[in-house]
mmCIF file of C-alpha atoms in Angstrom:
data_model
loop_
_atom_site.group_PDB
_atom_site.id
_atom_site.type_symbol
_atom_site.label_atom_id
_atom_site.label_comp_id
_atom_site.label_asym_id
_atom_site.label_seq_id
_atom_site.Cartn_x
_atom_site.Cartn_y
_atom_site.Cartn_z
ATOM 1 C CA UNK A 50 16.259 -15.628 2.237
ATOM 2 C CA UNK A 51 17.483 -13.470 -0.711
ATOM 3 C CA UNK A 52 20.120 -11.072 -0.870
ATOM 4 C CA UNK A 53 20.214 -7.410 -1.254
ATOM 5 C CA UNK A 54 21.806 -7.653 -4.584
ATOM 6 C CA UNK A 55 19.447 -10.645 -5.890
ATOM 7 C CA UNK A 56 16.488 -8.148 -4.594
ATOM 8 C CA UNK A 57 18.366 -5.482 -6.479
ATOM 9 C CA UNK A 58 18.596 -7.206 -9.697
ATOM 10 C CA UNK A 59 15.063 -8.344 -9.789
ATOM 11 C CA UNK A 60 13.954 -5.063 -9.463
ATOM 12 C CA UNK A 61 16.183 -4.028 -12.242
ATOM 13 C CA UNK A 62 15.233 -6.985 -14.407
ATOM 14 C CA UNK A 63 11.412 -6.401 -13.435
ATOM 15 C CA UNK A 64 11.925 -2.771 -15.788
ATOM 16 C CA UNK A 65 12.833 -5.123 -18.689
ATOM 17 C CA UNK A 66 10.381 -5.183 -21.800
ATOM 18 C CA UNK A 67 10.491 -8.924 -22.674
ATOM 19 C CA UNK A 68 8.911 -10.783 -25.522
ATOM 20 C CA UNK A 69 6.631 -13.693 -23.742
ATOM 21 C CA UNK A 70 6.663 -17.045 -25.944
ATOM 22 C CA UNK A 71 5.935 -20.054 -25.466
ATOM 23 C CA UNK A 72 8.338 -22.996 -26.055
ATOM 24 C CA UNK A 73 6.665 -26.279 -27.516
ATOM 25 C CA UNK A 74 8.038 -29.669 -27.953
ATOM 26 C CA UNK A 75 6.768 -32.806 -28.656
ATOM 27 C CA UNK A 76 7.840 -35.802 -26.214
ATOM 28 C CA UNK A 77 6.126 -39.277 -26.521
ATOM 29 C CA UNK A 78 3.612 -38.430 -29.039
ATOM 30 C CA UNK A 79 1.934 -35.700 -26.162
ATOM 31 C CA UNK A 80 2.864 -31.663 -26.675
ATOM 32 C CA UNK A 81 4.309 -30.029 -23.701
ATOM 33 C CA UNK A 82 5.286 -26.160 -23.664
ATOM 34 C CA UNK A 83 6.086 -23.725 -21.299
ATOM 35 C CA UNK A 84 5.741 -20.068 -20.904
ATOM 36 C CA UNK A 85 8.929 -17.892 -21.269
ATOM 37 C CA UNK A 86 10.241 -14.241 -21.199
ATOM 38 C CA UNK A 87 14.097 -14.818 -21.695
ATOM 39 C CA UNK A 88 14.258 -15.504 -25.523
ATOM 40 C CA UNK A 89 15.962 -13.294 -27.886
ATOM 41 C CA UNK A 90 17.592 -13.903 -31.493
ATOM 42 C CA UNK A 91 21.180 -15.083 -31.510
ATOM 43 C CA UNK A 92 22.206 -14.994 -34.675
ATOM 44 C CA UNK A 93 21.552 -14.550 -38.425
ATOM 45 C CA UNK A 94 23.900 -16.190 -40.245
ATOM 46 C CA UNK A 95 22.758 -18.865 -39.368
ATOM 47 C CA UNK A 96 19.322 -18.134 -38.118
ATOM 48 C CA UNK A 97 19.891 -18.752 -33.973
ATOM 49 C CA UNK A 98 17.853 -17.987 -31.509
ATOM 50 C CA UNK A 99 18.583 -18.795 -27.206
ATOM 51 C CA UNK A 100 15.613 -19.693 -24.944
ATOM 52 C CA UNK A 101 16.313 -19.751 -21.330
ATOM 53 C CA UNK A 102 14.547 -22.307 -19.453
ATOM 54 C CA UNK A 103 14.663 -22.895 -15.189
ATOM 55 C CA UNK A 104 16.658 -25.850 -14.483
ATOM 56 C CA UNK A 105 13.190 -27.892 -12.670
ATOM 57 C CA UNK A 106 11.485 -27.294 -15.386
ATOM 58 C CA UNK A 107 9.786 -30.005 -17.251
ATOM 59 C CA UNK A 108 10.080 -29.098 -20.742
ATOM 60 C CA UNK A 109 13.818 -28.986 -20.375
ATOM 61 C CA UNK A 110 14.054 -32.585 -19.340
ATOM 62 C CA UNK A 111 12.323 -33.282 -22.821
ATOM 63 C CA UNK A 112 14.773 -31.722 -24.982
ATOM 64 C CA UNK A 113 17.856 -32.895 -26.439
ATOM 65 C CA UNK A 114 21.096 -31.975 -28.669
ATOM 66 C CA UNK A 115 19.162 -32.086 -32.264
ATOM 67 C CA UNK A 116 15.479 -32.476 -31.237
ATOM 68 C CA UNK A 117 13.106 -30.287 -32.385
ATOM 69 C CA UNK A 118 11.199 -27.213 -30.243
ATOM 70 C CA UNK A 119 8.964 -24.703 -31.362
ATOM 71 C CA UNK A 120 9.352 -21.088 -30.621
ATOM 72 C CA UNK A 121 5.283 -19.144 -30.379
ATOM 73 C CA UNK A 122 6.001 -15.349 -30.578
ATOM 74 C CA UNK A 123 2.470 -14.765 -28.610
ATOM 75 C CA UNK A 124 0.496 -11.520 -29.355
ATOM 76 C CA UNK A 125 -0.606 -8.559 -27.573
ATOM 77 C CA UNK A 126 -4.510 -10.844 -27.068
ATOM 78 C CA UNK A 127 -2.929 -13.837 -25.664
ATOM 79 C CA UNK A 128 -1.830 -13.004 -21.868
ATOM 80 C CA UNK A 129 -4.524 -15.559 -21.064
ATOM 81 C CA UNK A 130 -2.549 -18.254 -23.004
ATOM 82 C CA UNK A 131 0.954 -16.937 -21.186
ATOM 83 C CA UNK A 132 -0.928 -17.458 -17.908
ATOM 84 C CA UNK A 133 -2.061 -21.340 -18.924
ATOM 85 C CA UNK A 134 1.402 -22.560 -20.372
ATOM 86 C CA UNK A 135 3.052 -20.454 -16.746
ATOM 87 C CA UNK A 136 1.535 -22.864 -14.514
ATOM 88 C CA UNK A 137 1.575 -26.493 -13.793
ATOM 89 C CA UNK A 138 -1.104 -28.969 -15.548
ATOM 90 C CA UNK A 139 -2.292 -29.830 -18.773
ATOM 91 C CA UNK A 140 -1.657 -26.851 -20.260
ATOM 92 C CA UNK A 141 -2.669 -27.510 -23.947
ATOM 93 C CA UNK A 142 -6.574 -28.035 -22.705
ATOM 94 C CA UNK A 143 -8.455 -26.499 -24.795
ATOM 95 C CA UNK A 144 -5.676 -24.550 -26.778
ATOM 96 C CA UNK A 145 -5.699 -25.160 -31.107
ATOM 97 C CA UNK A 146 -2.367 -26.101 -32.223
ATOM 98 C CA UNK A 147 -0.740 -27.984 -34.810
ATOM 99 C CA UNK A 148 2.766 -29.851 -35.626
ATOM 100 C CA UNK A 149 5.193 -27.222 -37.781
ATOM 101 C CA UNK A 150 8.081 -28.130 -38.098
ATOM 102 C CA UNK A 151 8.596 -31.356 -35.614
ATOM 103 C CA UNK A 152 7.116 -29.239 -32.959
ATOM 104 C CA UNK A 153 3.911 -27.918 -31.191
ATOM 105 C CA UNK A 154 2.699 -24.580 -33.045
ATOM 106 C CA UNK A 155 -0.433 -22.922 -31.097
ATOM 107 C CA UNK A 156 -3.237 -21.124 -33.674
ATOM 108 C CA UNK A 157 -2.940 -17.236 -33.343
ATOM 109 C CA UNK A 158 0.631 -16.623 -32.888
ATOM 110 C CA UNK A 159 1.539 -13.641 -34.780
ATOM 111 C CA UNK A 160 5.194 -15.267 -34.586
ATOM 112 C CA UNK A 161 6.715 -18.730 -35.349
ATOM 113 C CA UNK A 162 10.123 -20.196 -35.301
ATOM 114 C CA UNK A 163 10.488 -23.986 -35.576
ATOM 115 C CA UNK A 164 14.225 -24.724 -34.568
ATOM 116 C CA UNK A 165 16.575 -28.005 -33.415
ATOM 117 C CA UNK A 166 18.284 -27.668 -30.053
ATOM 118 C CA UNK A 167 21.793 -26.809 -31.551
ATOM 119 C CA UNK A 168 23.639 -27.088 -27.352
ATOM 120 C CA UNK A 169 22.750 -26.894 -24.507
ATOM 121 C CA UNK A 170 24.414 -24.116 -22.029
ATOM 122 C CA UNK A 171 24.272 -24.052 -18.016
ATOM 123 C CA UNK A 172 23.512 -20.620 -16.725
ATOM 124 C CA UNK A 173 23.320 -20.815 -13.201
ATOM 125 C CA UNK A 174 19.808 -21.453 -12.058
ATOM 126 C CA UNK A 175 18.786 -21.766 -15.890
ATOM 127 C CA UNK A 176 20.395 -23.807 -19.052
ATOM 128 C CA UNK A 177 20.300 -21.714 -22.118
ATOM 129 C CA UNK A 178 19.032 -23.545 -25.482
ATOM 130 C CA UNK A 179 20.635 -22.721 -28.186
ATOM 131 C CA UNK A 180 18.685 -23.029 -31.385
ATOM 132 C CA UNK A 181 19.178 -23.733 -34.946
ATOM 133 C CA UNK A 182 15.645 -21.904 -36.990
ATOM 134 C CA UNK A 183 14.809 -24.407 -39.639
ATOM 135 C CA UNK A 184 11.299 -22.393 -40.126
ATOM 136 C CA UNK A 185 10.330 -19.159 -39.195
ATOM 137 C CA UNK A 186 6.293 -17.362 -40.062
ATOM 138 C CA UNK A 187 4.961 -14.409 -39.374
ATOM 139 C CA UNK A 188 1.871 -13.132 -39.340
ATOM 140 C CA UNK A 189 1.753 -9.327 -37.932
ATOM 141 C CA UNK A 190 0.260 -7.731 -34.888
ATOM 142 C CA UNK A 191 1.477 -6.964 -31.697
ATOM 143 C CA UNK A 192 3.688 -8.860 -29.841
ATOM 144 C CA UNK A 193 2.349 -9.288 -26.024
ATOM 145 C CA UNK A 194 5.223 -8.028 -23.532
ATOM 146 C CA UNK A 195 6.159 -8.586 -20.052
ATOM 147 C CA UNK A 196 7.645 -5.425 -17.609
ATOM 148 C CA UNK A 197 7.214 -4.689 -14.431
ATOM 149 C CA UNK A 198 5.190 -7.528 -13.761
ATOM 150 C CA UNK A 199 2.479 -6.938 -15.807
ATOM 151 C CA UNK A 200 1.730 -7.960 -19.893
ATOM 152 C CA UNK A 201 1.494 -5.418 -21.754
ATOM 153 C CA UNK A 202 2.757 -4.873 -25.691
ATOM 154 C CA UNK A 203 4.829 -2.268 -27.271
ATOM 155 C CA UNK A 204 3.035 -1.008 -30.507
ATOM 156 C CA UNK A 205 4.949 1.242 -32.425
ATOM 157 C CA UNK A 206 3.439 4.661 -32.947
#
């Protein structure tokens, strides 16, 4: 059972435009990634960035102080690859990527940042990476957004 202020707070949170990404790493010779919505830049001098990632999940458990992890800014087109890397399975079936930087990039991302996990921060249900950008590309276009429950993208006007 949740409480009134947890039910509170994910409404709030739910009227959040967030930047979905997903987070790539490479773990026995096999990619994994996950789907995310809490990433934002963290600094520029140097070039940070913070990824939060649920404590179960999977791609967590594969990354480690100074290991590489890919960042995939996804575009305003790619909901459809959100949706695959959000759920549980072999989620890079069928999906075009490539090794950039020690880590998974996927083909189409208008948005890359190849980093190293600089710490590694609990945050109650979550632990926030911190990350070192050792590459960053991009290549335009909309960025594919997540509020109220629904993708969407912000396009400036």
């Amino acid at each position: 059972m949740t409480s009134p202020l947890a039910e509170d707070f994910r409404a709030v949170m739910a009227g959040v435009a967030t930047p979905v990404s997903v987070v790539t790493t490479l773990a026995d010779g096999r990619p994994h990634g996950t789907t995310v919505s809490a990433f934002a830049s963290l600094s520029m001098a140097p070039p940070m960035v913070l990824v939060s990632l649920d404590r179960g999940s999977s791609l967590l458990s594969r990354l480690r102080v100074g290991g590489p992890f890919g960042v995939n800014v996804l575009g305003s087109e790619q909901a459809p690859l959100a949706l695959a890397f959000a759920r549980p399975g072999d989620r890079f079936r069928g999906v075009g990527w490539e090794v950039d930087g020690g880590a998974p990039r996927l083909t189409g991302s208008p948005g890359w940042l190849a980093c190293t996990v600089a710490s590694l921060v609990d945050g109650g249900d979550h632990v926030v990476v911190l990350g070192d950008v050792v590459r960053a590309d991009a290549t335009g276009g909309p960025p594919l957004t997540y509020s109220a429950r629904t993708f969407g993208t912000h396009v400036a006007a």
